[in-house]
mmCIF file of C-alpha atoms and ligand atoms in Angstrom:
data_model
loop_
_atom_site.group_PDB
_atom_site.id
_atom_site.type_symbol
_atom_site.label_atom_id
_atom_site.label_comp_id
_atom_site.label_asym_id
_atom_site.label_seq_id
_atom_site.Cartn_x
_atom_site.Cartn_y
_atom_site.Cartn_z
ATOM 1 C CA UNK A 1 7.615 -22.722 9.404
ATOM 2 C CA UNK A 2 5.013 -22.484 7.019
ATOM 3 C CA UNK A 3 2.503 -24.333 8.541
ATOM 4 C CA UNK A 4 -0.379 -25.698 6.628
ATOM 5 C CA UNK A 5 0.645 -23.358 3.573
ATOM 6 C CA UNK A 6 2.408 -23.687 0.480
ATOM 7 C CA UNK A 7 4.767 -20.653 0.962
ATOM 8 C CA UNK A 8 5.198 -17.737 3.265
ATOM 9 C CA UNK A 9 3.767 -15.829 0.955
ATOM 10 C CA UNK A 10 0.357 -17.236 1.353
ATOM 11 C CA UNK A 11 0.694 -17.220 5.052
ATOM 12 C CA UNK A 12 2.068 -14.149 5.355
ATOM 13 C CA UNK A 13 -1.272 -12.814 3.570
ATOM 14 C CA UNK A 14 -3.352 -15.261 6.068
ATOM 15 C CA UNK A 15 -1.770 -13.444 8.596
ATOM 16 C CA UNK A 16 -3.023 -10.101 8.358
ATOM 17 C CA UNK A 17 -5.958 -10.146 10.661
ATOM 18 C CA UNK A 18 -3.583 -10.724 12.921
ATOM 19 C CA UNK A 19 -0.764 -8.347 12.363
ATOM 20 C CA UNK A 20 -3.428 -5.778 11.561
ATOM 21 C CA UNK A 21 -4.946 -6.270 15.280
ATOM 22 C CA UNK A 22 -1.210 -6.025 16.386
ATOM 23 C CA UNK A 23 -0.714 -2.739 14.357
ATOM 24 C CA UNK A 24 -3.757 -1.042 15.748
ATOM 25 C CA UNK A 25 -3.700 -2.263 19.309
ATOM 26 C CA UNK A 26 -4.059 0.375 21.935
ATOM 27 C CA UNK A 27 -3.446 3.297 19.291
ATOM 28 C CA UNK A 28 -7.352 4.168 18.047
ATOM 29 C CA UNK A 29 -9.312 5.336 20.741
ATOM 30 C CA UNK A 30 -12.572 5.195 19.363
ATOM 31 C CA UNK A 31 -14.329 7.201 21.995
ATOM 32 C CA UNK A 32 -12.801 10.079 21.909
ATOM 33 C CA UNK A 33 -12.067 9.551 18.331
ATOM 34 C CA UNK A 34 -8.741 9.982 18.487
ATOM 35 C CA UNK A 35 -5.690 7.803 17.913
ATOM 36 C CA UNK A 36 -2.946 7.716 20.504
ATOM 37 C CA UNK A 37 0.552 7.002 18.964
ATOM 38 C CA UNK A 38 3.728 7.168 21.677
ATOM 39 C CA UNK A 39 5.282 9.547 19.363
ATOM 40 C CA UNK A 40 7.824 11.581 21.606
ATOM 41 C CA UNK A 41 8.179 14.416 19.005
ATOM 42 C CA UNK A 42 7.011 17.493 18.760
ATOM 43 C CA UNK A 43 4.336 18.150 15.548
ATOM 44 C CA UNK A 44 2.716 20.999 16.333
ATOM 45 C CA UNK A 45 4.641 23.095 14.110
ATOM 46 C CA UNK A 46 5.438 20.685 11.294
ATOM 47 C CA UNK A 47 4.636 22.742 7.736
ATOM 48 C CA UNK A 48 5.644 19.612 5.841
ATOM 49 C CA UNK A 49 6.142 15.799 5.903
ATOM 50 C CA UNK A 50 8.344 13.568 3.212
ATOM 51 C CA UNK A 51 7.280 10.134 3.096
ATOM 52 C CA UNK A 52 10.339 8.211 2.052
ATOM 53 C CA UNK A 53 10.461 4.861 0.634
ATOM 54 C CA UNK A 54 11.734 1.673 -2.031
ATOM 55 C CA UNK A 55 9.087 -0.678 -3.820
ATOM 56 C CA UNK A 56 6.793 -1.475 -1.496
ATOM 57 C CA UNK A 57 6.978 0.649 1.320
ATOM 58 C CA UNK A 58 7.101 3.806 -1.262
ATOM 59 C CA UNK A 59 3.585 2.306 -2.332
ATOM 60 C CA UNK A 60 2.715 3.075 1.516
ATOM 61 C CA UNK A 61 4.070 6.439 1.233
ATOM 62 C CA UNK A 62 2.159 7.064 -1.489
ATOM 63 C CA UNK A 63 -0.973 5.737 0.665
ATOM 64 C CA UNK A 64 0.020 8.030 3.472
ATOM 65 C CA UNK A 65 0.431 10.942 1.658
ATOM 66 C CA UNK A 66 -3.194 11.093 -0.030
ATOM 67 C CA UNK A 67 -4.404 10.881 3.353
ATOM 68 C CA UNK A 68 -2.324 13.528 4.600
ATOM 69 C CA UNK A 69 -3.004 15.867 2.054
ATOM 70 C CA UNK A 70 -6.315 15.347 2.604
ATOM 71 C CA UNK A 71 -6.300 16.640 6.285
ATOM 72 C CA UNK A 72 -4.206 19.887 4.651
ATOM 73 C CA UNK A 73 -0.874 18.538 5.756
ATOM 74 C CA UNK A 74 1.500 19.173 2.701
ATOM 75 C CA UNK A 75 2.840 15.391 2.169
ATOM 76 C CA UNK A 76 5.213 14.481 -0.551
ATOM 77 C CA UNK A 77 5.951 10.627 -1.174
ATOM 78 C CA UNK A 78 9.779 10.562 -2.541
ATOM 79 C CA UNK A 79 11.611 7.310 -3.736
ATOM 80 C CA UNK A 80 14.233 6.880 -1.301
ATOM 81 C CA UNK A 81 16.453 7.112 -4.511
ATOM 82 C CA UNK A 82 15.526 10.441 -5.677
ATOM 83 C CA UNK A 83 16.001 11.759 -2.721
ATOM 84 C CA UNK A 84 19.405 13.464 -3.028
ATOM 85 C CA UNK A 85 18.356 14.665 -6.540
ATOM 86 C CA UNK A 86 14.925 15.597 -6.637
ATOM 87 C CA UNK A 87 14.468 16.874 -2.817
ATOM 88 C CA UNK A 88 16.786 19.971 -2.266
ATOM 89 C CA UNK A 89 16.903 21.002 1.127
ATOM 90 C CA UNK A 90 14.317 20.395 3.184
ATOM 91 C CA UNK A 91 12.510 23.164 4.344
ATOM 92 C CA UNK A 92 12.094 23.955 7.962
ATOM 93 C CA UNK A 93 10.056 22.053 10.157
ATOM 94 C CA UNK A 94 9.977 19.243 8.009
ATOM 95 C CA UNK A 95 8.936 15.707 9.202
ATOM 96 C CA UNK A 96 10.978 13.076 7.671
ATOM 97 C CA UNK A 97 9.130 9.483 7.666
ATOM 98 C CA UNK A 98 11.593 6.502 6.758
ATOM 99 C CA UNK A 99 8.871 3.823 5.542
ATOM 100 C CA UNK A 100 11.054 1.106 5.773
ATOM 101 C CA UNK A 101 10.091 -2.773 6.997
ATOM 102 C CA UNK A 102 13.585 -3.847 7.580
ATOM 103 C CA UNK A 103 14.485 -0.994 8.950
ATOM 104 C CA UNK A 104 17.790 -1.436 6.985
ATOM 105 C CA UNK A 105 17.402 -0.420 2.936
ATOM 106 C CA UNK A 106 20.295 1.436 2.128
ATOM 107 C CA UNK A 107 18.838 4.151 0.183
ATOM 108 C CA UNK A 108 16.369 5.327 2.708
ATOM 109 C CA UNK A 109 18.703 5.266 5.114
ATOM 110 C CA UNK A 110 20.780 7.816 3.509
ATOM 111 C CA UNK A 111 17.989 10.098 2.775
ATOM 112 C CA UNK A 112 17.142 9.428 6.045
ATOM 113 C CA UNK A 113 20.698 10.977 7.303
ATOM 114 C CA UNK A 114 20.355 13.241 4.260
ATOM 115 C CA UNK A 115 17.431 14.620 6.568
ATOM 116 C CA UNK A 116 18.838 14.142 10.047
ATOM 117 C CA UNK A 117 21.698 16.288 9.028
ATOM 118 C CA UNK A 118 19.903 19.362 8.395
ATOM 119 C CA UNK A 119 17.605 18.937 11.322
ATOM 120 C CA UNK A 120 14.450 17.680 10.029
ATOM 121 C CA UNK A 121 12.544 15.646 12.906
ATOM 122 C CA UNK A 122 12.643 12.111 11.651
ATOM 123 C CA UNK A 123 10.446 9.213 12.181
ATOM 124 C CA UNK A 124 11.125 5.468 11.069
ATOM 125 C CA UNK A 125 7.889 3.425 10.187
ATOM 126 C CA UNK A 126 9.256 -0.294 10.535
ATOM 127 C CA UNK A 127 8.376 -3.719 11.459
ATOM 128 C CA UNK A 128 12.344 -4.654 12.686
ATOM 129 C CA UNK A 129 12.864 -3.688 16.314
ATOM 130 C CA UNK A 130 16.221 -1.656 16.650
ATOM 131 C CA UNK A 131 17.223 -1.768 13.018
ATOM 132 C CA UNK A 132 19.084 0.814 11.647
ATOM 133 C CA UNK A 133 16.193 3.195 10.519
ATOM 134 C CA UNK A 134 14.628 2.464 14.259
ATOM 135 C CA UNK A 135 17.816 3.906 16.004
ATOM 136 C CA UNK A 136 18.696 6.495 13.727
ATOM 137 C CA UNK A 137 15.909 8.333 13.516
ATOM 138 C CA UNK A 138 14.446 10.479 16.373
ATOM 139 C CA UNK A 139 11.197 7.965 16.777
ATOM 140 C CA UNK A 140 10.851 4.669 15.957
ATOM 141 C CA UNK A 141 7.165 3.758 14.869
ATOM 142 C CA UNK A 142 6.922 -0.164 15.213
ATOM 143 C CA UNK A 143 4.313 -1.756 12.519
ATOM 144 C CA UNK A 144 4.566 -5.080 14.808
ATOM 145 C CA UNK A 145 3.250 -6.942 11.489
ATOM 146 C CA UNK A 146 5.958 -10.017 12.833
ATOM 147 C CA UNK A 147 8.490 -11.196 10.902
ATOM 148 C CA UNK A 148 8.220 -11.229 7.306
ATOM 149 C CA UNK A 149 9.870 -14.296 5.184
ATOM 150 C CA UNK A 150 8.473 -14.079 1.682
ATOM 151 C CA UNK A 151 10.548 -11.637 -0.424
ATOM 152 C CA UNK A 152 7.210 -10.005 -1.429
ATOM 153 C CA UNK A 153 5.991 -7.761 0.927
ATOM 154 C CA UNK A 154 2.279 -8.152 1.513
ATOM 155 C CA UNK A 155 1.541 -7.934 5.698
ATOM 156 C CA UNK A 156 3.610 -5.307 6.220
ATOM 157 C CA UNK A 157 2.271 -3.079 3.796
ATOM 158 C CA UNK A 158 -1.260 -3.299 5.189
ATOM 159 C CA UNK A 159 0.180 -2.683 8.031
ATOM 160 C CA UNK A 160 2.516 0.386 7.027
ATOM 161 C CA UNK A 161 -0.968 1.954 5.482
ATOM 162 C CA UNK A 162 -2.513 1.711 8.856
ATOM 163 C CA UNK A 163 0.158 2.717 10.884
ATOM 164 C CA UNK A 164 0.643 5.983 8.428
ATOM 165 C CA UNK A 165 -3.517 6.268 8.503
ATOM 166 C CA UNK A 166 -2.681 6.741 12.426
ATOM 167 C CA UNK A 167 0.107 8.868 12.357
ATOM 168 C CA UNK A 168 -2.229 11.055 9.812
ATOM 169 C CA UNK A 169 -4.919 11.095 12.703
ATOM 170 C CA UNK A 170 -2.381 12.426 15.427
ATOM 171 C CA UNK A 171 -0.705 15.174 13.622
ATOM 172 C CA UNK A 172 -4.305 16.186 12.053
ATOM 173 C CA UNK A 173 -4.924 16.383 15.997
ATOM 174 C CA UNK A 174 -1.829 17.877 17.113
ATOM 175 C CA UNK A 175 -0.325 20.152 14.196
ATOM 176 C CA UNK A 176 -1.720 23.674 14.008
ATOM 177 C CA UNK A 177 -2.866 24.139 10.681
ATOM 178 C CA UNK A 178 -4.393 20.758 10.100
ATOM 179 C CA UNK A 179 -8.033 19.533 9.667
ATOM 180 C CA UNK A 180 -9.053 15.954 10.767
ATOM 181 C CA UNK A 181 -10.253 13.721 7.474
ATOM 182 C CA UNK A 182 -13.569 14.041 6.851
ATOM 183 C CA UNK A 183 -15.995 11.838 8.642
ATOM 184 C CA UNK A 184 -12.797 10.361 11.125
ATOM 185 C CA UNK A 185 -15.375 8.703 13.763
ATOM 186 C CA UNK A 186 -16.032 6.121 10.752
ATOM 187 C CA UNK A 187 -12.399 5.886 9.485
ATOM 188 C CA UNK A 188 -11.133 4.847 13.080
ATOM 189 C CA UNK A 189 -14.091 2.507 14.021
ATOM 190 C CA UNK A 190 -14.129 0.524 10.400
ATOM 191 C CA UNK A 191 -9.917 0.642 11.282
ATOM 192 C CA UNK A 192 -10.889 -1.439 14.160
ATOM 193 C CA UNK A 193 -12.941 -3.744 12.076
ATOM 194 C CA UNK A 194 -10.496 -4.221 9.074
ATOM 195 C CA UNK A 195 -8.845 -7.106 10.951
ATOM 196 C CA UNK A 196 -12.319 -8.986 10.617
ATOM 197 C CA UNK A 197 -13.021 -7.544 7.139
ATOM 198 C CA UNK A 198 -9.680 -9.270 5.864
ATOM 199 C CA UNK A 199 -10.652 -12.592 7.026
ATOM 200 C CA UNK A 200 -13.739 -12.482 5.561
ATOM 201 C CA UNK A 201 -11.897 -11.561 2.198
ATOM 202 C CA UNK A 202 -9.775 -14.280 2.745
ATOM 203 C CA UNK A 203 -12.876 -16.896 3.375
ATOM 204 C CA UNK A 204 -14.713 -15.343 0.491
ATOM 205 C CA UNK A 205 -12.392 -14.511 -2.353
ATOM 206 C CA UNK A 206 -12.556 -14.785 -6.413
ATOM 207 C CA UNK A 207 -8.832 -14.257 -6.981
ATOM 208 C CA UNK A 208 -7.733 -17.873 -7.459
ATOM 209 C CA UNK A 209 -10.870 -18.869 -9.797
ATOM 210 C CA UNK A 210 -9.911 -15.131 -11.747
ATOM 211 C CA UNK A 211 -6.303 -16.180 -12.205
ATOM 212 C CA UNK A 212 -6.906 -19.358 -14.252
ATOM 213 C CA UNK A 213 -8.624 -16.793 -16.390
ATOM 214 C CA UNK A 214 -5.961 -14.322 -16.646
ATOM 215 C CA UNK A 215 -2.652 -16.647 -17.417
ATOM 216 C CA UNK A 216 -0.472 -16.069 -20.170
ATOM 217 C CA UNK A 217 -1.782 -12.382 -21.588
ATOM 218 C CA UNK A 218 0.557 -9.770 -23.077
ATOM 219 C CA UNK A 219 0.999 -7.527 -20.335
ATOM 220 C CA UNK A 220 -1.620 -6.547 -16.958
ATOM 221 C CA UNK A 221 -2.407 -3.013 -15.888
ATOM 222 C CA UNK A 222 -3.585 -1.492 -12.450
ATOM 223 C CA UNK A 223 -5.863 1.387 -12.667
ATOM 224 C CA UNK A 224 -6.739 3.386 -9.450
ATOM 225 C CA UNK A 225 -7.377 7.311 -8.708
ATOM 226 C CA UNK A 226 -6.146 8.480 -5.179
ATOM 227 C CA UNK A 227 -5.715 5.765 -2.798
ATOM 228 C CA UNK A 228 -6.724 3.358 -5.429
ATOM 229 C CA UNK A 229 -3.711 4.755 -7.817
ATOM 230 C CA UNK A 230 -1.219 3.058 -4.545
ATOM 231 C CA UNK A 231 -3.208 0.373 -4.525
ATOM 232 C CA UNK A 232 -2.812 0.001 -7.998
ATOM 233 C CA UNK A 233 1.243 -0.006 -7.939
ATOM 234 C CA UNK A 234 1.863 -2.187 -5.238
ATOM 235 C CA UNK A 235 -1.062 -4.530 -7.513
ATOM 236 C CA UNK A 236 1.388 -4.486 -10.219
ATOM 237 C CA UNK A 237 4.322 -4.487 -8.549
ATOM 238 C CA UNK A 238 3.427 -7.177 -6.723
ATOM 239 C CA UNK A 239 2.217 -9.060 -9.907
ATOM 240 C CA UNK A 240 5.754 -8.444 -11.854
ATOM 241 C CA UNK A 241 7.518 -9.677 -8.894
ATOM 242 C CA UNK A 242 6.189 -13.176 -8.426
ATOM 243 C CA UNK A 243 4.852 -13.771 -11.951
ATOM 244 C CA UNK A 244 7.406 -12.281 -13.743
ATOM 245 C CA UNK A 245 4.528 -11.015 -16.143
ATOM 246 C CA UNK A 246 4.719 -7.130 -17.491
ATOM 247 C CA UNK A 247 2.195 -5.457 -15.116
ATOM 248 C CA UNK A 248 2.181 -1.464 -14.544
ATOM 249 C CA UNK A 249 0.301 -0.171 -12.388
ATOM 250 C CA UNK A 250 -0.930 4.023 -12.944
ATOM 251 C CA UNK A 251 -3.172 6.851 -12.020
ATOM 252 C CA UNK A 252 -6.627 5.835 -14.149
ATOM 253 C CA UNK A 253 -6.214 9.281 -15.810
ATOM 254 C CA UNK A 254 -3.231 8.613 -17.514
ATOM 255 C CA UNK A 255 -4.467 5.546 -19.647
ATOM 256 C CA UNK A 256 -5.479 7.566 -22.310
ATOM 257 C CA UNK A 257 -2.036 9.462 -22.573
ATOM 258 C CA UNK A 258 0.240 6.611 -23.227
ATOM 259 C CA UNK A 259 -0.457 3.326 -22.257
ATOM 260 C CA UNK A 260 -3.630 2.812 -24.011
ATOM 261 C CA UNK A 261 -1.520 2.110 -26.857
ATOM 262 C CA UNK A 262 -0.623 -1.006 -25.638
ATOM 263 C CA UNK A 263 -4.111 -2.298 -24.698
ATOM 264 C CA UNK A 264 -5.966 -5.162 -26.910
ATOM 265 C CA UNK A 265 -7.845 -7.982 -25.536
ATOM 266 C CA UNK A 266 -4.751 -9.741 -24.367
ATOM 267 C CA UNK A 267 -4.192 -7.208 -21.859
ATOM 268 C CA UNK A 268 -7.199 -7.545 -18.839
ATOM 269 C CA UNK A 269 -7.077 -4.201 -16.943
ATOM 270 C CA UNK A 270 -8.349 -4.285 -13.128
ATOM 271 C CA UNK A 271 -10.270 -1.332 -11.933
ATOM 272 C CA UNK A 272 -9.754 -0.457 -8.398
ATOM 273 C CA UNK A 273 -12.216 1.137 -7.368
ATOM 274 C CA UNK A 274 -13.025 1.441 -3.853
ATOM 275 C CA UNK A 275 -13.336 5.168 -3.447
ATOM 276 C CA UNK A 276 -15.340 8.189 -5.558
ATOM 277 C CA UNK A 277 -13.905 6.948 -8.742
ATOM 278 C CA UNK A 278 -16.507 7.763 -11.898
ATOM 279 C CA UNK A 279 -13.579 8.645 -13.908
ATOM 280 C CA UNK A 280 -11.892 5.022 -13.357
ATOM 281 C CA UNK A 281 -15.223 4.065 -14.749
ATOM 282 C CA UNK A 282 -15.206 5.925 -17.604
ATOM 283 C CA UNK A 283 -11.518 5.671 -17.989
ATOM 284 C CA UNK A 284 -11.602 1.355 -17.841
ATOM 285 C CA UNK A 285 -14.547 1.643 -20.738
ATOM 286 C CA UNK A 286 -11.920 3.188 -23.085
ATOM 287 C CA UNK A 287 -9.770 -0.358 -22.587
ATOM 288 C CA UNK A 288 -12.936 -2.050 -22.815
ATOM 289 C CA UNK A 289 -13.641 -0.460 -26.468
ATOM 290 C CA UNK A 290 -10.352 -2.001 -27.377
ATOM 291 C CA UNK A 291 -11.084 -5.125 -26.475
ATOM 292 C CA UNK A 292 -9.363 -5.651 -22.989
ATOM 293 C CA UNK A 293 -11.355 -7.385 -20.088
ATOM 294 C CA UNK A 294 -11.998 -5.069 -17.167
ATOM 295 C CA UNK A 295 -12.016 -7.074 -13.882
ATOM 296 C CA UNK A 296 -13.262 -4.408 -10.952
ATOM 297 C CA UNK A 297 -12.570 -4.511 -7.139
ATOM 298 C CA UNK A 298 -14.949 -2.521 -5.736
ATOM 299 C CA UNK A 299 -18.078 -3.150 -3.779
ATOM 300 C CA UNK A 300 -20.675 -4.752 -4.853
ATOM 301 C CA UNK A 301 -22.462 -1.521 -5.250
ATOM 302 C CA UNK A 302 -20.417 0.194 -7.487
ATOM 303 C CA UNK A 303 -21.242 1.332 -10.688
ATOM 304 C CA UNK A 304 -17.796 -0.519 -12.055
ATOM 305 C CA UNK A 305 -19.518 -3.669 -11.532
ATOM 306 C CA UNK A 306 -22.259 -2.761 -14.249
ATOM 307 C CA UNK A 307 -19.661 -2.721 -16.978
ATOM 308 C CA UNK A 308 -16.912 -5.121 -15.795
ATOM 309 C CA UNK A 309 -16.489 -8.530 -16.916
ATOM 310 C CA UNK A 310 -15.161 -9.951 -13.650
ATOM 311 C CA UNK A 311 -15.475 -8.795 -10.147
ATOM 312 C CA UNK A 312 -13.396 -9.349 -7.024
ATOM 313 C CA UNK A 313 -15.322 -7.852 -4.191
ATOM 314 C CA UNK A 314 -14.657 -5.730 -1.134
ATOM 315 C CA UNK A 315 -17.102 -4.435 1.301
ATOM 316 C CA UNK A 316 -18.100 -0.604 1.483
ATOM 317 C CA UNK A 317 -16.111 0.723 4.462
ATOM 318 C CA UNK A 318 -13.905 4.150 4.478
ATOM 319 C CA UNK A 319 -11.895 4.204 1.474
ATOM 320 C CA UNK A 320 -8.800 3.917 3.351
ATOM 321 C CA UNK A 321 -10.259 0.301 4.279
ATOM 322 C CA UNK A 322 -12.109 -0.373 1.285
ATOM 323 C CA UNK A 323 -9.131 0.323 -0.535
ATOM 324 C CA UNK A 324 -6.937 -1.859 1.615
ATOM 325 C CA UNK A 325 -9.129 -4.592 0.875
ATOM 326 C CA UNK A 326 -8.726 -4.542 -2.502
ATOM 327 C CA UNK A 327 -5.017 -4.400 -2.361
ATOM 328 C CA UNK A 328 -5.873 -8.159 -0.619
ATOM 329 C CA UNK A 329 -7.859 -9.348 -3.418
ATOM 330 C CA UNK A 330 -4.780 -8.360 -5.866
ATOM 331 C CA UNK A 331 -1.896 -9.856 -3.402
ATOM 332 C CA UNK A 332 -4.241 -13.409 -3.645
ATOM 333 C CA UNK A 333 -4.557 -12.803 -7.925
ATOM 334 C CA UNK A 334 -0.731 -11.973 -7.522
ATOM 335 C CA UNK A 335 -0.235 -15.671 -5.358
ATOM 336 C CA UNK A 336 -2.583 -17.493 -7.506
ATOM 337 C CA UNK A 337 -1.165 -16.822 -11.144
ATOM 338 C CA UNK A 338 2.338 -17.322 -9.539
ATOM 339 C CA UNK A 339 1.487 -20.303 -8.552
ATOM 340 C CA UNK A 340 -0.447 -21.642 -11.819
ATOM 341 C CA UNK A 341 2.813 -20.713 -13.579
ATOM 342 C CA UNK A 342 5.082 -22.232 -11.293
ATOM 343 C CA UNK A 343 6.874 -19.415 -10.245
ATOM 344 C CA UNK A 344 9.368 -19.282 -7.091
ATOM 345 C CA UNK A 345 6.978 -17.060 -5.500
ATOM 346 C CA UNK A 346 8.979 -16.551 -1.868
ATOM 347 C CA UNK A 347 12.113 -16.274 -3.658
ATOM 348 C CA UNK A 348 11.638 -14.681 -6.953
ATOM 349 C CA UNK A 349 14.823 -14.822 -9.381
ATOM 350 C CA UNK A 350 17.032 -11.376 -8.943
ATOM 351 C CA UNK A 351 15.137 -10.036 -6.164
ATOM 352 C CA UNK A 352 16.737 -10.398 -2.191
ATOM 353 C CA UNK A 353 14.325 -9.150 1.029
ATOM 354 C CA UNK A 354 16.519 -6.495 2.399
ATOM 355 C CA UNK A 355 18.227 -4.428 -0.190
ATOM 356 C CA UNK A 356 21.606 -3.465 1.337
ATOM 357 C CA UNK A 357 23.422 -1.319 -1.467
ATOM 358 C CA UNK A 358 22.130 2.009 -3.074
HETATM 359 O O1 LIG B 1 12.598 -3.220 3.884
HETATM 360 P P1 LIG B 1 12.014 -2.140 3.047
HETATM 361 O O2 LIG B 1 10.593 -1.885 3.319
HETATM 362 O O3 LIG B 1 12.824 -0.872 3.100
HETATM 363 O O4 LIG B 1 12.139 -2.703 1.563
HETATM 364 C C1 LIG B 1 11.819 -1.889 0.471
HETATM 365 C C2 LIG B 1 11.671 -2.699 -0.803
HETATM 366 O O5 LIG B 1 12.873 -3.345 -1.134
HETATM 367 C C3 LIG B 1 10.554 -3.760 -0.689
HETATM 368 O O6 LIG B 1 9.345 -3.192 -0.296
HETATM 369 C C4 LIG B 1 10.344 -4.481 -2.030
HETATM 370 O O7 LIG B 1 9.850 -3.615 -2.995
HETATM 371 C C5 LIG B 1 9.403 -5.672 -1.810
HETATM 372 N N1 LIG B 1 10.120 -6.907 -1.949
HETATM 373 C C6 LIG B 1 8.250 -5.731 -2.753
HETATM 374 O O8 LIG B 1 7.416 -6.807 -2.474
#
């Protein structure tokens, strides 16, 4: 049941220290620096890995993929329903990852045969134990976030980012041509801490104060560079989901090449900005010049906070945590305006958990 909470939803994000400690349990050894998946499956030779995903779990792709590409693996994040079209064949030595919760979407299921059937090696990133994508694919990686009731997904993409963050650590370690992220020894020991940073988030946090603020406005945009510009889309994909508000969610960059057309002061912009971002910064004082409120969620630190007009805090770990962090702080702002409006936040209208038809 729900226990002492409202909805699944906010119990499902009150979970997370939890399902994050599950997630990372007996897989980052932070002596050696190293984490230790059970992957049996060869990756010393990979040249290239497709991250393949719907909604939220392409959102964790996305994640993934920055991090990969930033220990010079080539990564791609593909929407499970481009794959067919916008894929080709893929080349040899591919790694296929199926980012999939249920473990039974059925677009990513048929780029994951799509994949199989030209002999990429094929991993499934899920939380379901022996669904589909778990049998199908050569490896199943279990997320072990527990089961997930609210339609939104909010646990189980914290702990798809970590579980991807890991599998990034093991090929960096195993594959040939890869480098390990830069400073790793911190990455893996604040990884091991995140559990404890989320709770404090959850004790500490603005969001519900912010969303009586931020109720009835024209439209809501996500800003974010790298690992912030994920965290930004699952923000606003969240936020459409269980508000049924416009929200978008974009790489900071592109404000200025479209959607700053659309910006006045009934359209509050949040900055995420947990990583090297200047350019968010300079990027969220063009919406500020036309009159939109800029609420940051950074550290406390950050230069962001100098300009912004409301904050929602996270602590100064790696970016990979930092930015995890804030994607908390925007599930809560997502919960709380849902819930000011009324909305049927663990069932929202048109929307079903498991999406069985392409
Ligand atoms: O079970 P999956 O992870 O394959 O589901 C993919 C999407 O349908 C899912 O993430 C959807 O976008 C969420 N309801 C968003 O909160």
């Amino acid at each position: 049941g729900k226990g002492q909470y409202d909805h699944f939803m906010l119990k499902e994000i009150h979970t997370q220290p939890t399902s994050l400690q599950k997630t990372i349990e007996g897989r980052i050894d932070a002596d050696e620096h190293v984490t230790d998946l059970d992957v049996d499956l060869d990756l010393t030779d990979i040249d290239t890995v497709h991250l393949v995903g719907c909604g939220t779990s392409y959102h964790a792709a996305l994640f993934g993929s920055s991090i990969l590409n930033r220990c010079d693996v080539s990564a791609r994040a593909i929407r499970a329903s481009e794959y067919d079209v916008n894929t080709g064949t893929p080349p040899e030595n591919t790694l296929f990852v199926a980012v999939t919760q249920s473990g039974e979407t059925a677009d990513t299921l048929q780029a994951l045969r799509q994949a199989s059937d030209v002999g990429a090696s094929t991993l499934a990133v899920t939380n379901v134990v022996q669904s589909t994508a778990a049998r199908e694919a050569d490896e199943p990686l279990y997320i072990r976030a527990g089961p997930e009731i609210g339609v939104a997904a909010t646990k189980t993409f914290s702990s798809q980012a970590v579980m991807l963050t890991m599998l990034s650590q093991h090929i960096a370690r195993v594959n040939e041509t890869a480098t390990r992220v830069n400073n790793v020894g911190q990455l893996l020991s604040d990884l091991r801490a995140l559990p404890s940073a989320v709770d404090r988030i959850l004790q500490s946090s603005d969001a519900a104060g912010l969303a009586q603020e931020h109720l009835d406005k024209n439209a809501y945009f996500f800003i974010g560079r790298g690992l912030g510009c994920s965290v930004a889309k699952e923000g606003a994909l969240k936020f459409k989901e269980i508000t049924y508000e416009h929200a978008e969610g974009f790489a900071s960059g592109e404000l200025k090449h479209g959607p700053l057309a659309l910006v006045t002061e009934r359209t509050p912009v949040f900055a995420v900005c947990a990583d090297d971002c200047d350019k968010t910064v300079t990027n969220a004082k063009e919406a500020q010049t036309r009159g939109a409120p800029i609420v940051a969620v950074s550290p406390p630190s950050h230069k962001i906070v100098d300009t912004a007009d409301a904050h929602l805090s996270v602590p100064d770990m790696h970016p990979v945590c930092s930015n995890l962090l804030a994607n908390v702080q925007l599930q809560l702002l997502s919960y709380y305006c849902a819930t000011e409006l009324d909305r049927a936040i663990d069932k929202p209208r048109n929307l079903a958990k498991s999406v069985t038809v392409e």
